PDB file of C-alpha atoms in Angstrom:
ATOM      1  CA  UNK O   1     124.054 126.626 119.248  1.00 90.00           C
ATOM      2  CA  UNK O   2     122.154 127.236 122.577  1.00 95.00           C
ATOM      3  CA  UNK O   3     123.700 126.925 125.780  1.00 97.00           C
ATOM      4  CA  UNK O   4     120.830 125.691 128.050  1.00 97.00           C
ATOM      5  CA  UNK O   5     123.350 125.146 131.351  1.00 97.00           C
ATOM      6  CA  UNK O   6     127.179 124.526 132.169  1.00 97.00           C
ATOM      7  CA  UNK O   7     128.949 122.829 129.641  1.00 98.00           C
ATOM      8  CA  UNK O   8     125.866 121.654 127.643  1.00 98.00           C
ATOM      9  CA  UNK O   9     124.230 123.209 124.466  1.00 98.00           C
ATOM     10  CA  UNK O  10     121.211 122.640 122.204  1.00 98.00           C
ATOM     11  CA  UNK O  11     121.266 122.736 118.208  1.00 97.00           C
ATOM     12  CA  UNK O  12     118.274 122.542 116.386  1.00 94.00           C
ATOM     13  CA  UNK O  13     118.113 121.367 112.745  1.00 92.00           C
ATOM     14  CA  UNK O  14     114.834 120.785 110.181  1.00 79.00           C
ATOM     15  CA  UNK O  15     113.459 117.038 109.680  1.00 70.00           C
ATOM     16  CA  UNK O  16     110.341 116.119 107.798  1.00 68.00           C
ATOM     17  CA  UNK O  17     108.694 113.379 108.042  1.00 69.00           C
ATOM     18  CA  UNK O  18     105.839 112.739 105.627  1.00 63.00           C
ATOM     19  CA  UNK O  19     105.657 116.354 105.288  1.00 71.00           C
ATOM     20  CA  UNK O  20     105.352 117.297 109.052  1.00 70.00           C
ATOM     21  CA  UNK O  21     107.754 119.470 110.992  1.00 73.00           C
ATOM     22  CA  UNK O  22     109.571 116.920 113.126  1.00 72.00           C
ATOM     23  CA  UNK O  23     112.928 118.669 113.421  1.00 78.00           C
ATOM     24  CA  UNK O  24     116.249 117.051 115.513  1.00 91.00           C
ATOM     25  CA  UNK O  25     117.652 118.266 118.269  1.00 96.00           C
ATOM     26  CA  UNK O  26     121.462 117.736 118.629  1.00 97.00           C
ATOM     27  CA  UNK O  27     122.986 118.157 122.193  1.00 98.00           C
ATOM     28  CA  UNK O  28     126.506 118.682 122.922  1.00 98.00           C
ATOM     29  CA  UNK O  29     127.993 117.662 126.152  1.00 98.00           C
ATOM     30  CA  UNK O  30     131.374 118.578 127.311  1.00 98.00           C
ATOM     31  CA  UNK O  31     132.276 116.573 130.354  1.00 98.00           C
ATOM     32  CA  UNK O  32     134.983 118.134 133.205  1.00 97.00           C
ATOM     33  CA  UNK O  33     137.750 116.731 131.294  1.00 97.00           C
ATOM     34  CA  UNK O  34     137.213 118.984 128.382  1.00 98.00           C
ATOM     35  CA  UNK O  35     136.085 115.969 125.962  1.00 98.00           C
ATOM     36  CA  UNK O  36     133.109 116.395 124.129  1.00 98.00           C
ATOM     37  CA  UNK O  37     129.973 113.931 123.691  1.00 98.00           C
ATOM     38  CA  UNK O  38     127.307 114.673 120.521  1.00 98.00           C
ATOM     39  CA  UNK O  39     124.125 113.222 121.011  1.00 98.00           C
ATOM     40  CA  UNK O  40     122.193 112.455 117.597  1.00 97.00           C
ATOM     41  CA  UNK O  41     123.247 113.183 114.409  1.00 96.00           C
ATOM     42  CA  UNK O  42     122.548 115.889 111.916  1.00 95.00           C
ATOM     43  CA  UNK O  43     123.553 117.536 108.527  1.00 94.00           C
ATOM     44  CA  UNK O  44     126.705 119.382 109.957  1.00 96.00           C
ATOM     45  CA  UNK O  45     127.751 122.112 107.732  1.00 96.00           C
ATOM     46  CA  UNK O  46     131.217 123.446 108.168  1.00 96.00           C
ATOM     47  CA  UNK O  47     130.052 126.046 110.247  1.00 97.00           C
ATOM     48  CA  UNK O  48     128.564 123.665 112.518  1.00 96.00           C
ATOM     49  CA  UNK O  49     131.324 121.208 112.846  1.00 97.00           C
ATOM     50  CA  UNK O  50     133.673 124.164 113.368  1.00 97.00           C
ATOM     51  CA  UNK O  51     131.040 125.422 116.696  1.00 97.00           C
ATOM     52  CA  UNK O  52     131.577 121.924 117.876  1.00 97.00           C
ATOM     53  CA  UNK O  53     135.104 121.440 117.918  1.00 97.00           C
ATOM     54  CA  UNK O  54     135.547 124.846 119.244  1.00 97.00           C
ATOM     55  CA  UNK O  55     133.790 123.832 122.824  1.00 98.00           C
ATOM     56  CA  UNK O  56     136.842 121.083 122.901  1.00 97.00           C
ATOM     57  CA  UNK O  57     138.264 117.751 121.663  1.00 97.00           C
ATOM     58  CA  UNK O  58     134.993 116.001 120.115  1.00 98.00           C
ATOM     59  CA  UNK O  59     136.143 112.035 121.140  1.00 98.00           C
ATOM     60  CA  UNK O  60     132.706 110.616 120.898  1.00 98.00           C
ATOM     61  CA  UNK O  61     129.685 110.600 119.102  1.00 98.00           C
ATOM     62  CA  UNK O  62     126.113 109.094 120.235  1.00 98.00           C
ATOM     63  CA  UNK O  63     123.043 107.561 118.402  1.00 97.00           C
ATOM     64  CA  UNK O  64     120.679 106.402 121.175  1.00 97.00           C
ATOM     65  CA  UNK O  65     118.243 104.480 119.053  1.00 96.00           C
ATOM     66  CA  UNK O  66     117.667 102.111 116.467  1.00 96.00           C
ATOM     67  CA  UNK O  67     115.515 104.217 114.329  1.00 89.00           C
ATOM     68  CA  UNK O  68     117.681 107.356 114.857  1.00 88.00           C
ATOM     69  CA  UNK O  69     119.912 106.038 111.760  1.00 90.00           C
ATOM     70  CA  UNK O  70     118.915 108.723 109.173  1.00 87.00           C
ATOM     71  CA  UNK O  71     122.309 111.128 109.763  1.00 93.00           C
ATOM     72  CA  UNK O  72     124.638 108.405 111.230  1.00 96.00           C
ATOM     73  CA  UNK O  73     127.173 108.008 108.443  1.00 95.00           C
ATOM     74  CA  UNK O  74     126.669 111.730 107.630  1.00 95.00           C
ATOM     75  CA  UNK O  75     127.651 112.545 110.990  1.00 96.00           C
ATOM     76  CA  UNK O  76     130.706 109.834 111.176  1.00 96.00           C
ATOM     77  CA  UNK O  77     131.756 111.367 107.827  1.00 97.00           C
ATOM     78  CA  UNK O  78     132.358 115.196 108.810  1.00 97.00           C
ATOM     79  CA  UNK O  79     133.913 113.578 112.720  1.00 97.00           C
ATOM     80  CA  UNK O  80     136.354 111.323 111.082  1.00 94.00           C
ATOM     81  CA  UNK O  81     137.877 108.782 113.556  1.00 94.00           C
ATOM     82  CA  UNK O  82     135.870 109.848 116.258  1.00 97.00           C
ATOM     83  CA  UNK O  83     134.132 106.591 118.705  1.00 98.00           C
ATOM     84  CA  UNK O  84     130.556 106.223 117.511  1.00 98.00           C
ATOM     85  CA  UNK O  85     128.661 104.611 120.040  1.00 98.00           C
ATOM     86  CA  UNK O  86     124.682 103.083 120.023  1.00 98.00           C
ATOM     87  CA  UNK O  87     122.432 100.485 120.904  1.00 97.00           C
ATOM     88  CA  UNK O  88     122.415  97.029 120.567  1.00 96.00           C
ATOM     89  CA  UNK O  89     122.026  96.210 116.664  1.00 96.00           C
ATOM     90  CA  UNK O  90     123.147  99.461 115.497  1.00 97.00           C
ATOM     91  CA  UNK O  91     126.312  98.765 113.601  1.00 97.00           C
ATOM     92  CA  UNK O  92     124.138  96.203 111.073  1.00 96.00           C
ATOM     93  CA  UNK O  93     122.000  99.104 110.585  1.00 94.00           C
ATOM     94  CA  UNK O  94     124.351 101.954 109.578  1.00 96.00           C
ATOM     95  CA  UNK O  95     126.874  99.415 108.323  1.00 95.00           C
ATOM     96  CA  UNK O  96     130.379 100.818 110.203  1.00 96.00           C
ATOM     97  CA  UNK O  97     131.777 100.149 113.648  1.00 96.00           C
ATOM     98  CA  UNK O  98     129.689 101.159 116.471  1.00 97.00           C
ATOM     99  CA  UNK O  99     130.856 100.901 120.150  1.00 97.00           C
ATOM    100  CA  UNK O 100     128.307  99.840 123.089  1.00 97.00           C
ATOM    101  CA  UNK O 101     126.218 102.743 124.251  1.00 97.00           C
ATOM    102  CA  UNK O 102     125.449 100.847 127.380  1.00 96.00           C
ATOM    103  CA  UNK O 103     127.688 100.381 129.616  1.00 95.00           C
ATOM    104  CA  UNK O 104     128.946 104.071 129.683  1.00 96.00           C
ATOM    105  CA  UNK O 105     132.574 104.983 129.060  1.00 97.00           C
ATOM    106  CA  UNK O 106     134.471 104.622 132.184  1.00 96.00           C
ATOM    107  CA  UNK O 107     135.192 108.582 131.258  1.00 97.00           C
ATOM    108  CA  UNK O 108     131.592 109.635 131.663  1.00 98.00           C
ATOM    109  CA  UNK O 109     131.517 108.522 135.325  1.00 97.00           C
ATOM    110  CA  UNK O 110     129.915 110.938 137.543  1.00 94.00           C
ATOM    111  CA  UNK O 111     129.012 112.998 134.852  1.00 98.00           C
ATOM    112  CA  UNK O 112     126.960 110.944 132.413  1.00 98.00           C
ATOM    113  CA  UNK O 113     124.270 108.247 132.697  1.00 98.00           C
ATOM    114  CA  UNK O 114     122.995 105.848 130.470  1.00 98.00           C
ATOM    115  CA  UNK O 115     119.610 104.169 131.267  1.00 98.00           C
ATOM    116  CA  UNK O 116     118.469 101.627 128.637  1.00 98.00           C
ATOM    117  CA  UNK O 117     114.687 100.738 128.042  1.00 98.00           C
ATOM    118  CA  UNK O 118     114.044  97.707 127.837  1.00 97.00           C
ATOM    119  CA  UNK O 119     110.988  95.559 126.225  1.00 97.00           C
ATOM    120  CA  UNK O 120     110.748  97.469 122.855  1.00 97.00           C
ATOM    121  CA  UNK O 121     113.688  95.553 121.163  1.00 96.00           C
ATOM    122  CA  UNK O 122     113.005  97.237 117.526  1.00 96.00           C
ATOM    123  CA  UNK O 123     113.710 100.644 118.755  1.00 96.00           C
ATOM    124  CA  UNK O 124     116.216  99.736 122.105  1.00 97.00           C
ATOM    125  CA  UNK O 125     116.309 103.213 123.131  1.00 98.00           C
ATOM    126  CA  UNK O 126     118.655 104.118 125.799  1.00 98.00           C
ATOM    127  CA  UNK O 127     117.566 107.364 127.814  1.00 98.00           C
ATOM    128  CA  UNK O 128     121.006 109.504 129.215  1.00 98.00           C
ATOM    129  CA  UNK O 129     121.038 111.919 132.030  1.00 98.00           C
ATOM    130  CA  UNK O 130     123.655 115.092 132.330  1.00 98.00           C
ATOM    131  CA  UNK O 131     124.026 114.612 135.687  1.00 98.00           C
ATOM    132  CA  UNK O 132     125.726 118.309 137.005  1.00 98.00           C
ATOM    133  CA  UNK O 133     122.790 120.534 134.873  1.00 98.00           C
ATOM    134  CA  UNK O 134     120.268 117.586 135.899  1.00 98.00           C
ATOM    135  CA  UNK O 135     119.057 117.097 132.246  1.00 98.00           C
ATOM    136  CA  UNK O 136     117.433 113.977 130.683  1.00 98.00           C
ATOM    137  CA  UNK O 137     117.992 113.308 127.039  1.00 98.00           C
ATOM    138  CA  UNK O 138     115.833 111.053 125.194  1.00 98.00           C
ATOM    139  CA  UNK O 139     115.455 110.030 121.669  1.00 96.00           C
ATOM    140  CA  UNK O 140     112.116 109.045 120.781  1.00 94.00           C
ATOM    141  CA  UNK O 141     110.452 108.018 124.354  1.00 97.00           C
ATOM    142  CA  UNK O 142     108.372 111.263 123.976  1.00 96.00           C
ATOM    143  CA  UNK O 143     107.930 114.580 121.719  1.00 93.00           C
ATOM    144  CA  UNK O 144     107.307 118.198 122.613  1.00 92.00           C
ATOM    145  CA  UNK O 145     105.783 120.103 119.442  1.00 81.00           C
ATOM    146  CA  UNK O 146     104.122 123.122 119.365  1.00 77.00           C
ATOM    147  CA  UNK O 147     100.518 122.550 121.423  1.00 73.00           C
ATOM    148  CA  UNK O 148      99.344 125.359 119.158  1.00 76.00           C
ATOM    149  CA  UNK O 149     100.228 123.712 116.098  1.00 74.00           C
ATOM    150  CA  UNK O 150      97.896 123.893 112.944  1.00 80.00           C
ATOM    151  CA  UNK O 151      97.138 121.911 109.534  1.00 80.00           C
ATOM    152  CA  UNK O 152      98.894 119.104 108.458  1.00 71.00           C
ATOM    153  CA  UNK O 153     101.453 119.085 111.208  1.00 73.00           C
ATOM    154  CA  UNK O 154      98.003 118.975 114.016  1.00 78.00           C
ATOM    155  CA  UNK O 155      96.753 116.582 112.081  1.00 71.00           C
ATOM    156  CA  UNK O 156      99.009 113.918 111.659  1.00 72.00           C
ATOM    157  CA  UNK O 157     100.328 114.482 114.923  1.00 69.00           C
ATOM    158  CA  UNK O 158      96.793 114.254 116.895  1.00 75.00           C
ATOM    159  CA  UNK O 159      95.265 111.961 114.785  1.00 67.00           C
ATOM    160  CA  UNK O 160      97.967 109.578 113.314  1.00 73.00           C
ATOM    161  CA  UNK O 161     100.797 109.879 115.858  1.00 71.00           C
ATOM    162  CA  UNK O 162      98.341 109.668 118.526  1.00 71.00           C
ATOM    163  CA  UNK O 163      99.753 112.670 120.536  1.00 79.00           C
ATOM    164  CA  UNK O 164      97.085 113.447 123.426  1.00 81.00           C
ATOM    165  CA  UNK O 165      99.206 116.553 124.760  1.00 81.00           C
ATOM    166  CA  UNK O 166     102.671 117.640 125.090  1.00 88.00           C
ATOM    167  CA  UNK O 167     105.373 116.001 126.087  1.00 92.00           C
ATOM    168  CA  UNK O 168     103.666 112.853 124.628  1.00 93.00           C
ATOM    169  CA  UNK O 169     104.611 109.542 123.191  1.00 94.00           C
ATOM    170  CA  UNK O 170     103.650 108.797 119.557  1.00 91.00           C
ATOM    171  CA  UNK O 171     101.171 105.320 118.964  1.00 90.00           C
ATOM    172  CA  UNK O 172     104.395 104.214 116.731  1.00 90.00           C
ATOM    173  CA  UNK O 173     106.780 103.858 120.620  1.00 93.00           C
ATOM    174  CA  UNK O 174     103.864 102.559 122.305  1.00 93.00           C
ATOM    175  CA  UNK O 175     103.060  99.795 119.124  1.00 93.00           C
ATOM    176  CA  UNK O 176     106.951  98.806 119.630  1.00 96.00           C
ATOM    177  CA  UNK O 177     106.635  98.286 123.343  1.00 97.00           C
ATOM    178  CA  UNK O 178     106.091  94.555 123.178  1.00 97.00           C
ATOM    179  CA  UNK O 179     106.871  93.711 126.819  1.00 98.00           C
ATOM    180  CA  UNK O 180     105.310  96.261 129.290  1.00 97.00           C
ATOM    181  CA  UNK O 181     106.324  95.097 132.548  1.00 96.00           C
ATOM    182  CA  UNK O 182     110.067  94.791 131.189  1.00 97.00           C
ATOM    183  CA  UNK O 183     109.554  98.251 129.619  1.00 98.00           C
ATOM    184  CA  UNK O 184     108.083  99.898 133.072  1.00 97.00           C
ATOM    185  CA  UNK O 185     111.320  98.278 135.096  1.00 97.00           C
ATOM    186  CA  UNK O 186     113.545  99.741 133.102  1.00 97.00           C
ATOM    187  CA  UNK O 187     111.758 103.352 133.350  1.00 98.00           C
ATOM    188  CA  UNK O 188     111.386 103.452 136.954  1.00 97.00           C
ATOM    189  CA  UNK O 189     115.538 104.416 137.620  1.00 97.00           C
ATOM    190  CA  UNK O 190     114.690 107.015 134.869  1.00 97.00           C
ATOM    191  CA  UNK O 191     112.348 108.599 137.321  1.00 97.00           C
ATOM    192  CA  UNK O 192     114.013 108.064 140.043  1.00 97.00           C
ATOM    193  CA  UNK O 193     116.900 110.231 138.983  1.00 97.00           C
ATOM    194  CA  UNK O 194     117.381 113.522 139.774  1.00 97.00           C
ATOM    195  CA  UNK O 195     116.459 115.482 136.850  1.00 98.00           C
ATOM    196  CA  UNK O 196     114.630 118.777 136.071  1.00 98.00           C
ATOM    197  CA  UNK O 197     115.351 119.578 132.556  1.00 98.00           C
ATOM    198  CA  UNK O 198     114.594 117.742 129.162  1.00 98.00           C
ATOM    199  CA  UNK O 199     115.866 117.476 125.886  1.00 98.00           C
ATOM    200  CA  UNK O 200     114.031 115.654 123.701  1.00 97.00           C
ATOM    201  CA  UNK O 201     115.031 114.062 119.938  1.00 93.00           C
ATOM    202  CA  UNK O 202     112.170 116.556 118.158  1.00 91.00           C
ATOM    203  CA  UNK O 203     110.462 119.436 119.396  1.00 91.00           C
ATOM    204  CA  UNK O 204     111.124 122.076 122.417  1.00 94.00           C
ATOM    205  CA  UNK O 205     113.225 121.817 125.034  1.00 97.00           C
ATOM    206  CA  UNK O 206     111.483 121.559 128.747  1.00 97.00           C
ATOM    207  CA  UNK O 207     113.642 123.573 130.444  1.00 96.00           C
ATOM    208  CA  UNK O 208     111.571 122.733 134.377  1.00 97.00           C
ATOM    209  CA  UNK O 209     109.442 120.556 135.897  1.00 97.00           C
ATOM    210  CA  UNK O 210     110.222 118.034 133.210  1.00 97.00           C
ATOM    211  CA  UNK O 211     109.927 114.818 135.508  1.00 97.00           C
ATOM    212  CA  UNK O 212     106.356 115.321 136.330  1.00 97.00           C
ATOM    213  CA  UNK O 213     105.387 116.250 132.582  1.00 97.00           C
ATOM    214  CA  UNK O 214     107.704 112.642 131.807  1.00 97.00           C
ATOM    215  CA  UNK O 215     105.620 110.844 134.268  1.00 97.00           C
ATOM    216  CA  UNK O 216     102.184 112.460 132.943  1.00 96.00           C
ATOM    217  CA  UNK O 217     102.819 111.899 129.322  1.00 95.00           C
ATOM    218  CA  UNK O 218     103.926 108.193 130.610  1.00 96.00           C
ATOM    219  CA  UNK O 219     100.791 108.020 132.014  1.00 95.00           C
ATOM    220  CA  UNK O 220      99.000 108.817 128.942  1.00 93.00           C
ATOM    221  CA  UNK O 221     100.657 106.539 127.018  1.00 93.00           C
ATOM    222  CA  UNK O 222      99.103 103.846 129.363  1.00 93.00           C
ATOM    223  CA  UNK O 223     102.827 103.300 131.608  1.00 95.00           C
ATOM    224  CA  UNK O 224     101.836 104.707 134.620  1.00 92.00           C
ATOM    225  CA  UNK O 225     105.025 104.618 137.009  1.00 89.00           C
ATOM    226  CA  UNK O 226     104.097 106.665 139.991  1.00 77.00           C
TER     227      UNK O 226
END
């Protein structure tokens, strides 16, 4: 477990998909009260679960998008009785309860933001900002693999994802984005917050300058917002 600022850390774990190197990146949050927030879901060994809980009480856990189902129940099983919270139209998809995402707990106030995007209803990701370390934490919205990356893992990414560059937004987000002007309003507070640092779903963390590489790899992705 990484600690990348005051009271927030990074955990990395493998994911392949279609035999690429995706990975998923788990971030843990503890807020001034002591509670802790995990964001995204992973296979928790022991170990892991025992790292967690040592930080303080874990009271809620956090999917932020539709497609980010693949650990959900694993993760609900090993934080038993813990509030799961997601998107619109996640509890049909994992099949247990699931709390709104959006509006935040009253408990996060000051401390944690949740901005939904809006106009890619198959995916409703919702984008959350650690407000005191200034860090954005997306899901899917963009990925930062290795620019150096070689064989399969170039390939697919390049050439089937559609990557341009990193941070970039695969041609999968950018199919699912079915209402553009609804999907650039709802990015615009994104940007407008005051954020430095990035943590996205899979690939490397950006610890600076992470709003201008957001709004470039936007811009790529043909949602230019500046």
């Amino acid at each position: 477990m990484q600690p990348i600022a005051e009271n927030i850390w990074l955990q990395h774990f493998p994911l392949s998909v279609l035999g690429t190197q995706h990975g998923r990146n788990v971030t843990i949050i503890r807020l001034s009260s002591g509670k802790v927030v995990v964001h995204s879901m992973a296979p928790f060994t022991a170990d892991d679960v025992e790292g967690i809980r040592a930080l303080g009480p874990t009271e809620w856990l956090v999917e932020a998008m539709l497609l980010h189902d693949t650990y959900a129940r694993e993760g609900r099983a090993v934080f038993p009785g813990v509030s799961f919270l997601g998107p619109p139209g996640f509890e049909p998809v994992v099949g247990f309860p699931v709390s709104p995402l959006s509006p935040a707990p009253d408990e996060w106030a000051g401390e944690l933001l949740v901005f939904p995007l809006e106009g890619a209803p198959k995916l409703e990701e919702q984008v959350m900002l650690h407000v005191p370390s200034r860090t954005l934490i997306v899901a899917d919205l963009v990925f930062n693999f290795d620019p150096h990356e070689k064989g399969w893992d170039r390939f697919f990414h390049r050439y089937l994802a559609g990557f341009k560059r990193y941070p970039g937004m695969s041609r999968i987000f950018r199919l699912f984005v079915k209402d553009k002007d609804r999907f650039l309003q709802s990015l615009r507070p994104i940007i407008a917050a005051d954020f430095d640092r990035l943590v996205v779903g899979h690939g490397t963390l950006i610890e600076t300058g992470a709003k201008q590489k957001l709004v470039e790899a936007l811009r790529d992705a043909g949602f230019a917002v500046d």
